[in-house]
Amino acid sequence: MAAAPATRLRSGALCRPLLLALSILVFSCDACKKVTLHVPSKLDAEKFVGRVNLKECFESANLIYSSDPDFQILEDGSIYTTNAILLPSEKRNFTISLSNTENLEEKKILVLLEHQTKVLKQSHSKEKVLRRAKRRWAPIPCSMVENSLGPFPLFLQQVQSDTAQNYSIYYSIRGPGVDREPMNLFYVERDTGNLYCTRPVDREQYESFELVAFATTPDGYHPEFPLPLVIKIEDENDNYPMFTEEIFIFTVAENSRIGSTVGQVFATDKDEPDTLHTRLRYSILQQLPASPTLFSMHPTTGVITTTSSQLDREVIDKYQLKIKVQDMDGQYFGLQTTASCVIQIEDVNDNLPTFTRTSYVTSVEENTVDVEIIRVSVEDKDLINTANWRANYTILKGNENGNFKIVTDPRTNEGVLCVVKALNYEERQQVTLQIGVVNEASYSKDFSSKSAISTATVIINVKDQDEGPECIPPVQIVRIKENAPVKTKISGYKAYDPETRSSNGISYKKINDPKGWFTVDESTGSITTFRSLDREAESIKNGIYNVTILASDKGGRTCTGTLGIILEDVNDNSPLIPKQTVIVCKTVMSSADIVAFDPDDVINGPPFSFSLASVPDSDIQRMWRLTKINDTAARLFYQNDPPFGSYTVPVRVADKHGLSDVIPLNVIVCDCVTEDDCTSRVDPRTGGAAELKLGKWAILAILLGIALLFCILFTLVCEATGAAKKPKAIPEDLAQQNLIVSNTEAPGDDKVYSMNGFTTHAAGCLAQGICDTMGSGVKNGGQETIEMVKGGHQTLEPCQGVGHHHTLELCKGGGQHTLDLCRGGVVEVDNCRYPYSEWRNFTQPRLGEKVQLCDQDDNLKHAEDYVVTYNYEGKGSVAGSVGCCSERQEEDGLEFLDHLEPKFRTLAETCIRR
């Protein structure tokens, strides 16, 4: 009994590890059976859920997949989430499928997910129920000071998991500082979880390290989730604040108001922001020149401002400051740095230019232009070669006639006074000018009009010169009647001596007289008519005739003037009609307008009077009628329906004083609609062609065209003649049945016979009943020519049976002529030709001898249907075929050409084109 309790105690002690092992197995896998995993109600994406022992279920599986896409299964059986999951109050399950693609074997594992708060029931109902306790596996705050002096390795903290009470736990870490740069900075003891640092760390390089701690069992099981572990590096004030520039340069205008911003300086500190280590203070340590103090600096922003309005560039144009920045909010133990700041004073126009002298005296000779007479200078304290220094000079008084101008010399800033219009000593002997000066830039200070501009006086004495005559005014006018008689004398051009104001001692000479109408008196300048005057001459404009006069004194000095001679009009011209040919388009109008003008002046011109002049033995008054339109025009009407044609109508036109003239008008009565229709004709009625006139270039072009045409015709004739004399070549390849071209040698009887597609001549080529022959008859202008081919031999094949070949040698050389007299034949020819007479003399006696031997059998007998003698039976013979060699078509029948074989059809088309 005693032992029983002991045994029971031992059994209970053994059951606890068994139950724990069983719970681990349930957590991991159940060998192809249902596996239950206890998880929190919310799972983030890519989080570890648990591990299933896949090898126990199916060791040879090579394909693993999950039925739920929210979970991913790795080869070692680890289960990870692919998306964030919120578990419902009920259980969630999915299936892990294991298969072997080689033997097509498949097994499945059902995975059930339950909340961690649920009770894990054990298989033995009598054992005490185990509840899951809260674990210490959570992030623990950890930090270390940068630049630590050790000792190293430096202990930071211990990482522990309460599952170490039931399992053997191995601790490990990953992340920056472990397996990523900086490598091997941290490590953790595997068994204890103590975390160490191996060397100092600079916070400015690494502010913190985010590590991940793992707790695993020796067999690789993860009873805990990976633990994020952040190690923060605490800052140490080890960095000096630094100005962004070694020397700051700013500019401020002189006379600026108090508080004007000069500029702002900046500094940076690499220590941790928003701490005393980076809280900076700015200050000015020194100012050069030191007195008076003109600038201040804001301690936190670094903005430099003015403390005085007494900045004067003309006194001091630049200041230098030594500035300081210190961290730790400016406390004495803070780190500090210094820099330099240069402040340049910008110039403003606060100084007016002033003349170095208040009055100047100079002189200039009369009649001189574009000469410099004096230079005036000013003083200005503003910055040289700026708009505040450059001067603008102005003549305030004394230059009413515009004789002077003053400009600024850009190099010296002096005012240069020049004469731009000649002075006259006889008019003014002295000129007084008042000159003012200002800057290009506006004055910056408040001022009154009196003090804003500096002035000086310039007195200019005019020197007298011995001048020549003056032609004043340059144009002088005289009058004369246009009908004044020759040698009429009138006053002329007058020049004056400027010193004496008289014309004594001045001589005159004519320079230009377009018509040569006048002569000039050399001593007095009066003019005398030399020819009759005509106001209506072409060169006269507005009735004024200009003569150019040269006046000179005893010293040879001259001047030139123009004498305008007004030709007073007299009524010496009767009115004229410029358009003396008028057209009356009878179909659309019954009148024509006549316009007259008078070359005389208006006082001797219109109104005009128009009338028809009386002509003896004429019917002018009966056919025409005039009516006045206005002072210068009248309208001419036809009467009594005159026929088409040209008429001469005398019209009298008189001016207001009665001076008149009769002007014959050519009036054309035309069958037209517009005047242009009539002017392009010769006959106003019929509209005959207008006269055509050719210029010399047109005639030359026509002659060249004719010559070119004759050249072309001559060339064509020469080519045709040469082509007629040149023998035409016959292709060597007669096996392809080329057409043999024939020449016309003698007149024929226009009979063309065909032998099965082979055309022959029927004019006694063969005798004694031979089949009509071996040549071709070709029509050509009523003549036919039989053409034989040189060279070779000709073979006549019989119509039936197998006989002998008889060869006829026509001429020496290569080539062979083979004729099938029944079926047509293939002809091969050489380029050798003989005329008909030679061929006949050569072949007829021989054919008579040879034909007897054609196609004889063994008994030397002829075939019945080979050689048949026949005679011409007359036109329109009804006789049929007498043999295989006879013609099979009617006379002149060419219908066979419509049924040629393809090869012969191409040949026929070629001949037709020729």
CSV table of C-alpha atoms in Angstrom, one decimal, residues 523-819:
chain,number,residue,atom,x,y,z
A,523,SER,CA,28.0,143.5,-111.6
A,524,THR,CA,24.3,144.1,-110.8
A,525,GLY,CA,22.8,140.6,-110.9
A,526,SER,CA,19.9,141.8,-113.1
A,527,ILE,CA,18.7,139.3,-115.7
A,528,THR,CA,17.7,139.8,-119.4
A,529,THR,CA,15.6,137.5,-121.6
A,530,PHE,CA,17.6,135.7,-124.2
A,531,ARG,CA,14.9,133.7,-125.9
A,532,SER,CA,11.1,133.6,-126.0
A,533,LEU,CA,9.5,132.4,-122.9
A,534,ASP,CA,6.8,129.7,-122.7
A,535,ARG,CA,5.0,129.1,-119.4
A,536,GLU,CA,3.5,125.9,-120.8
A,537,ALA,CA,6.9,124.3,-121.4
A,538,GLU,CA,7.4,120.8,-119.9
A,539,SER,CA,10.2,121.8,-117.4
A,540,ILE,CA,8.1,124.6,-115.9
A,541,LYS,CA,6.3,123.6,-112.7
A,542,ASN,CA,3.5,125.8,-111.3
A,543,GLY,CA,4.7,128.6,-113.6
A,544,ILE,CA,8.0,129.1,-111.8
A,545,TYR,CA,11.3,128.9,-113.7
A,546,ASN,CA,14.4,128.6,-111.4
A,547,VAL,CA,17.9,130.0,-112.2
A,548,THR,CA,20.8,129.3,-109.8
A,549,ILE,CA,23.1,132.3,-109.2
A,550,LEU,CA,26.7,132.3,-107.7
A,551,ALA,CA,27.6,135.5,-105.9
A,552,SER,CA,31.3,136.2,-105.1
A,553,ASP,CA,33.3,139.1,-103.5
A,554,LYS,CA,36.7,140.4,-104.3
A,555,GLY,CA,38.4,137.9,-102.0
A,556,GLY,CA,36.9,135.0,-103.9
A,557,ARG,CA,34.4,134.0,-101.2
A,558,THR,CA,31.1,132.9,-102.6
A,559,CYS,CA,27.6,132.1,-101.8
A,560,THR,CA,24.8,130.5,-103.9
A,561,GLY,CA,21.2,131.5,-104.2
A,562,THR,CA,18.2,130.6,-106.4
A,563,LEU,CA,16.2,133.1,-108.4
A,564,GLY,CA,12.6,132.0,-108.9
A,565,ILE,CA,11.1,133.7,-112.0
A,566,ILE,CA,7.3,133.6,-112.0
A,567,LEU,CA,6.1,133.5,-115.6
A,568,GLU,CA,2.9,135.3,-115.7
A,569,ASP,CA,0.4,133.6,-118.0
A,570,VAL,CA,-1.1,135.1,-121.2
A,571,ASN,CA,-4.0,133.5,-123.1
A,572,ASP,CA,-1.9,132.0,-125.9
A,573,ASN,CA,-3.3,128.4,-126.0
A,574,SER,CA,-6.7,127.3,-127.1
A,575,PRO,CA,-8.4,124.3,-125.3
A,576,LEU,CA,-7.4,120.8,-126.4
A,577,ILE,CA,-9.1,117.4,-126.4
A,578,PRO,CA,-6.6,114.8,-125.4
A,579,LYS,CA,-8.6,111.8,-126.5
A,580,GLN,CA,-9.4,112.4,-130.1
A,581,THR,CA,-10.8,108.9,-130.8
A,582,VAL,CA,-14.1,108.0,-129.2
A,583,ILE,CA,-16.0,104.7,-129.4
A,584,VAL,CA,-19.8,104.5,-129.3
A,585,CYS,CA,-21.1,101.0,-128.6
A,586,LYS,CA,-24.3,101.3,-130.5
A,587,THR,CA,-26.0,98.3,-128.9
A,588,VAL,CA,-25.7,99.8,-125.3
A,589,MET,CA,-25.2,103.5,-125.7
A,590,SER,CA,-26.0,106.5,-128.0
A,591,SER,CA,-23.3,109.0,-127.0
A,592,ALA,CA,-19.7,109.5,-125.9
A,593,ASP,CA,-18.2,112.0,-123.5
A,594,ILE,CA,-15.6,114.6,-124.6
A,595,VAL,CA,-13.2,116.2,-122.1
A,596,ALA,CA,-11.1,119.2,-122.9
A,597,PHE,CA,-8.3,121.1,-121.1
A,598,ASP,CA,-6.4,124.3,-121.5
A,599,PRO,CA,-2.6,124.5,-120.9
A,600,ASP,CA,-3.0,128.1,-119.8
A,601,ASP,CA,-3.6,129.3,-116.3
A,602,VAL,CA,-7.0,129.0,-114.8
A,603,ILE,CA,-7.7,132.6,-115.5
A,604,ASN,CA,-7.4,131.8,-119.2
A,605,GLY,CA,-9.0,128.4,-119.1
A,606,PRO,CA,-12.5,127.1,-118.4
A,607,PRO,CA,-15.4,127.2,-118.6
A,608,PHE,CA,-15.2,125.9,-122.2
A,609,SER,CA,-17.8,126.1,-124.9
A,610,PHE,CA,-18.4,123.2,-127.3
A,611,SER,CA,-20.0,123.3,-130.8
A,612,LEU,CA,-20.0,121.4,-134.0
A,613,ALA,CA,-18.0,123.1,-136.7
A,614,SER,CA,-19.7,123.7,-140.0
A,615,VAL,CA,-18.2,121.7,-143.0
A,616,PRO,CA,-19.5,122.5,-146.5
A,617,ASP,CA,-21.4,119.6,-148.2
A,618,SER,CA,-21.6,117.5,-145.1
A,619,ASP,CA,-24.4,116.2,-142.9
A,620,ILE,CA,-22.6,116.7,-139.6
A,621,GLN,CA,-25.4,118.7,-138.1
A,622,ARG,CA,-27.9,116.1,-139.1
A,623,MET,CA,-26.0,113.1,-137.7
A,624,TRP,CA,-24.5,114.5,-134.5
A,625,ARG,CA,-25.6,116.6,-131.6
A,626,LEU,CA,-23.5,118.1,-128.7
A,627,THR,CA,-24.7,118.9,-125.1
A,628,LYS,CA,-22.6,120.4,-122.3
A,629,ILE,CA,-21.9,118.4,-119.2
A,630,ASN,CA,-19.8,120.8,-117.1
A,631,ASP,CA,-17.2,123.5,-117.6
A,632,THR,CA,-14.7,121.1,-119.2
A,633,ALA,CA,-16.8,118.3,-120.8
A,634,ALA,CA,-19.5,117.7,-123.3
A,635,ARG,CA,-21.5,114.8,-124.6
A,636,LEU,CA,-21.7,113.8,-128.3
A,637,PHE,CA,-24.9,112.1,-129.5
A,638,TYR,CA,-25.5,110.4,-132.8
A,639,GLN,CA,-28.8,110.9,-134.7
A,640,ASN,CA,-30.8,109.1,-137.4
A,641,ASP,CA,-29.3,105.7,-136.7
A,642,PRO,CA,-25.9,105.9,-138.5
A,643,PRO,CA,-24.5,102.6,-139.7
A,644,PHE,CA,-21.5,101.0,-138.1
A,645,GLY,CA,-18.2,102.6,-139.1
A,646,SER,CA,-15.8,105.4,-138.4
A,647,TYR,CA,-16.8,109.1,-138.7
A,648,THR,CA,-14.9,112.4,-138.5
A,649,VAL,CA,-16.7,115.0,-136.4
A,650,PRO,CA,-15.2,118.5,-136.2
A,651,VAL,CA,-15.7,120.0,-132.7
A,652,ARG,CA,-14.9,123.6,-131.8
A,653,VAL,CA,-13.8,124.3,-128.2
A,654,ALA,CA,-13.4,127.8,-126.9
A,655,ASP,CA,-12.1,129.1,-123.5
A,656,LYS,CA,-13.7,131.8,-121.4
A,657,HIS,CA,-12.0,134.5,-123.4
A,658,GLY,CA,-13.2,133.1,-126.7
A,659,LEU,CA,-9.9,131.6,-127.9
A,660,SER,CA,-10.9,128.5,-129.8
A,661,ASP,CA,-9.8,125.7,-132.1
A,662,VAL,CA,-11.5,123.1,-134.3
A,663,ILE,CA,-10.5,119.6,-133.3
A,664,PRO,CA,-11.5,116.7,-135.7
A,665,LEU,CA,-12.7,113.7,-133.6
A,666,ASN,CA,-12.6,110.2,-134.9
A,667,VAL,CA,-15.9,108.7,-133.8
A,668,ILE,CA,-16.3,104.9,-134.2
A,669,VAL,CA,-19.8,103.5,-134.1
A,670,CYS,CA,-19.3,99.9,-133.2
A,671,ASP,CA,-21.3,96.8,-132.6
A,672,CYS,CA,-20.0,96.1,-129.1
A,673,VAL,CA,-20.8,96.0,-125.5
A,674,THR,CA,-17.7,97.6,-124.1
A,675,GLU,CA,-15.0,99.7,-125.8
A,676,ASP,CA,-12.5,97.0,-125.4
A,677,ASP,CA,-14.6,94.7,-127.6
A,678,CYS,CA,-14.2,97.2,-130.4
A,679,THR,CA,-10.6,98.3,-130.0
A,680,SER,CA,-9.5,94.6,-130.6
A,681,ARG,CA,-11.1,94.6,-134.1
A,682,VAL,CA,-10.3,96.1,-137.4
A,683,ASP,CA,-13.9,96.1,-138.7
A,684,PRO,CA,-16.2,97.5,-136.0
A,685,ARG,CA,-19.1,95.6,-137.6
A,686,THR,CA,-17.8,92.2,-138.5
A,687,GLY,CA,-15.1,92.0,-135.9
A,688,GLY,CA,-12.3,91.0,-138.3
A,689,ALA,CA,-9.1,89.8,-136.9
A,690,ALA,CA,-6.8,92.4,-135.5
A,691,GLU,CA,-3.5,93.0,-137.2
A,692,LEU,CA,-0.8,90.8,-135.9
A,693,LYS,CA,2.7,92.0,-135.7
A,694,LEU,CA,5.7,89.8,-135.0
A,695,GLY,CA,8.9,91.0,-133.4
A,696,LYS,CA,12.3,90.1,-134.6
A,697,TRP,CA,12.8,87.5,-131.9
A,698,ALA,CA,9.5,85.8,-132.8
A,699,ILE,CA,10.5,85.6,-136.5
A,700,LEU,CA,13.9,84.2,-135.5
A,701,ALA,CA,12.3,81.6,-133.3
A,702,ILE,CA,10.0,80.5,-136.2
A,703,LEU,CA,13.0,80.2,-138.6
A,704,LEU,CA,15.0,78.2,-136.1
A,705,GLY,CA,12.0,75.8,-135.7
A,706,ILE,CA,11.7,75.4,-139.5
A,707,ALA,CA,15.4,74.6,-139.7
A,708,LEU,CA,15.1,72.1,-136.9
A,709,LEU,CA,12.2,70.4,-138.6
A,710,PHE,CA,14.1,70.1,-141.9
A,711,CYS,CA,17.1,68.5,-140.0
A,712,ILE,CA,14.8,65.9,-138.5
A,713,LEU,CA,13.2,65.0,-141.8
A,714,PHE,CA,16.6,64.8,-143.5
A,715,THR,CA,17.8,62.4,-140.7
A,716,LEU,CA,14.7,60.2,-141.1
A,717,VAL,CA,15.2,60.0,-144.9
A,718,CYS,CA,18.8,59.0,-144.5
A,719,GLU,CA,18.0,56.3,-142.0
A,720,ALA,CA,15.2,54.9,-144.2
A,721,THR,CA,17.6,54.8,-147.2
A,722,GLY,CA,20.3,53.1,-145.3
A,723,ALA,CA,17.9,50.6,-143.8
A,724,ALA,CA,16.6,49.7,-147.3
A,725,LYS,CA,20.1,49.1,-148.6
A,726,LYS,CA,21.2,47.0,-145.6
A,727,PRO,CA,20.4,43.3,-145.9
A,728,LYS,CA,18.2,42.0,-143.2
A,729,ALA,CA,19.6,39.3,-141.1
A,730,ILE,CA,17.8,36.1,-140.8
A,731,PRO,CA,18.0,34.4,-137.4
A,732,GLU,CA,20.0,31.2,-137.3
A,733,ASP,CA,17.6,29.4,-135.2
A,734,LEU,CA,14.9,28.4,-137.7
A,735,ALA,CA,14.0,25.5,-135.5
A,736,GLN,CA,11.9,28.0,-133.6
A,737,GLN,CA,10.1,28.8,-136.8
A,738,ASN,CA,11.1,32.4,-137.3
A,739,LEU,CA,9.6,34.2,-140.3
A,740,ILE,CA,11.8,34.5,-143.3
A,741,VAL,CA,11.8,38.1,-144.6
A,742,SER,CA,11.6,38.3,-148.5
A,743,ASN,CA,12.7,41.0,-150.8
A,744,THR,CA,10.7,42.0,-153.9
A,745,GLU,CA,12.7,41.2,-157.0
A,746,ALA,CA,10.1,41.0,-159.8
A,747,PRO,CA,6.4,41.6,-160.3
A,748,GLY,CA,4.2,38.6,-159.6
A,749,ASP,CA,0.6,37.6,-160.2
A,750,ASP,CA,-0.4,38.2,-156.6
A,751,LYS,CA,-1.1,34.6,-156.0
A,752,VAL,CA,-0.2,33.1,-152.7
A,753,TYR,CA,-0.7,29.5,-152.0
A,754,SER,CA,-0.4,27.6,-148.7
A,755,MET,CA,0.9,24.2,-148.1
A,756,ASN,CA,-0.3,23.2,-144.6
A,757,GLY,CA,0.9,26.4,-143.0
A,758,PHE,CA,3.8,26.9,-145.5
A,759,THR,CA,3.2,29.7,-148.1
A,760,THR,CA,4.5,29.1,-151.6
A,761,HIS,CA,4.6,30.9,-154.9
A,762,ALA,CA,2.8,29.2,-157.8
A,763,ALA,CA,4.6,30.8,-160.7
A,764,GLY,CA,6.3,27.8,-162.3
A,765,CYS,CA,8.9,27.1,-159.6
A,766,LEU,CA,8.8,23.3,-160.2
A,767,ALA,CA,8.1,21.3,-163.2
A,768,GLN,CA,6.8,17.8,-163.8
A,769,GLY,CA,4.4,17.7,-161.0
A,770,ILE,CA,6.5,18.4,-158.1
A,771,CYS,CA,4.9,19.7,-154.9
A,772,ASP,CA,5.0,23.4,-155.0
A,773,THR,CA,8.2,24.5,-153.5
A,774,MET,CA,10.5,25.6,-151.0
A,775,GLY,CA,10.3,29.3,-150.6
A,776,SER,CA,7.9,31.9,-149.6
A,777,GLY,CA,5.8,34.3,-151.6
A,778,VAL,CA,5.2,37.6,-149.9
A,779,LYS,CA,3.0,40.3,-151.1
A,780,ASN,CA,4.7,43.6,-151.4
A,781,GLY,CA,3.1,46.4,-153.5
A,782,GLY,CA,1.8,44.1,-156.1
A,783,GLN,CA,5.1,42.2,-156.5
A,784,GLU,CA,6.2,39.0,-155.1
A,785,THR,CA,9.7,37.7,-154.4
A,786,ILE,CA,10.8,34.1,-153.9
A,787,GLU,CA,13.8,34.0,-151.7
A,788,MET,CA,16.1,31.0,-151.3
A,789,VAL,CA,18.4,30.5,-148.4
A,790,LYS,CA,22.0,29.8,-148.9
A,791,GLY,CA,23.9,26.9,-147.6
A,792,GLY,CA,23.1,23.4,-146.5
A,793,HIS,CA,20.7,21.0,-148.2
A,794,GLN,CA,17.0,20.5,-148.4
A,795,THR,CA,15.3,17.3,-147.7
A,796,LEU,CA,11.9,16.4,-149.0
A,797,GLU,CA,10.1,13.9,-146.9
A,798,PRO,CA,7.4,11.7,-148.5
A,799,CYS,CA,3.8,11.7,-147.5
A,800,GLN,CA,3.6,8.1,-146.8
A,801,GLY,CA,5.8,5.1,-146.4
A,802,VAL,CA,9.4,5.0,-145.7
A,803,GLY,CA,11.5,6.0,-148.6
A,804,HIS,CA,14.8,7.5,-149.4
A,805,HIS,CA,16.0,11.0,-148.5
A,806,HIS,CA,17.0,13.1,-151.4
A,807,THR,CA,19.1,16.1,-150.6
A,808,LEU,CA,19.3,19.3,-152.7
A,809,GLU,CA,22.3,21.4,-152.1
A,810,LEU,CA,21.4,25.0,-152.6
A,811,CYS,CA,24.5,26.8,-151.5
A,812,LYS,CA,27.6,25.9,-149.6
A,813,GLY,CA,27.9,26.3,-145.9
A,814,GLY,CA,26.1,25.1,-142.9
A,815,GLY,CA,22.4,24.9,-142.3
A,816,GLN,CA,19.7,22.4,-143.4
A,817,HIS,CA,16.2,22.9,-144.8
A,818,THR,CA,13.8,20.2,-143.9
A,819,LEU,CA,10.2,20.3,-145.2
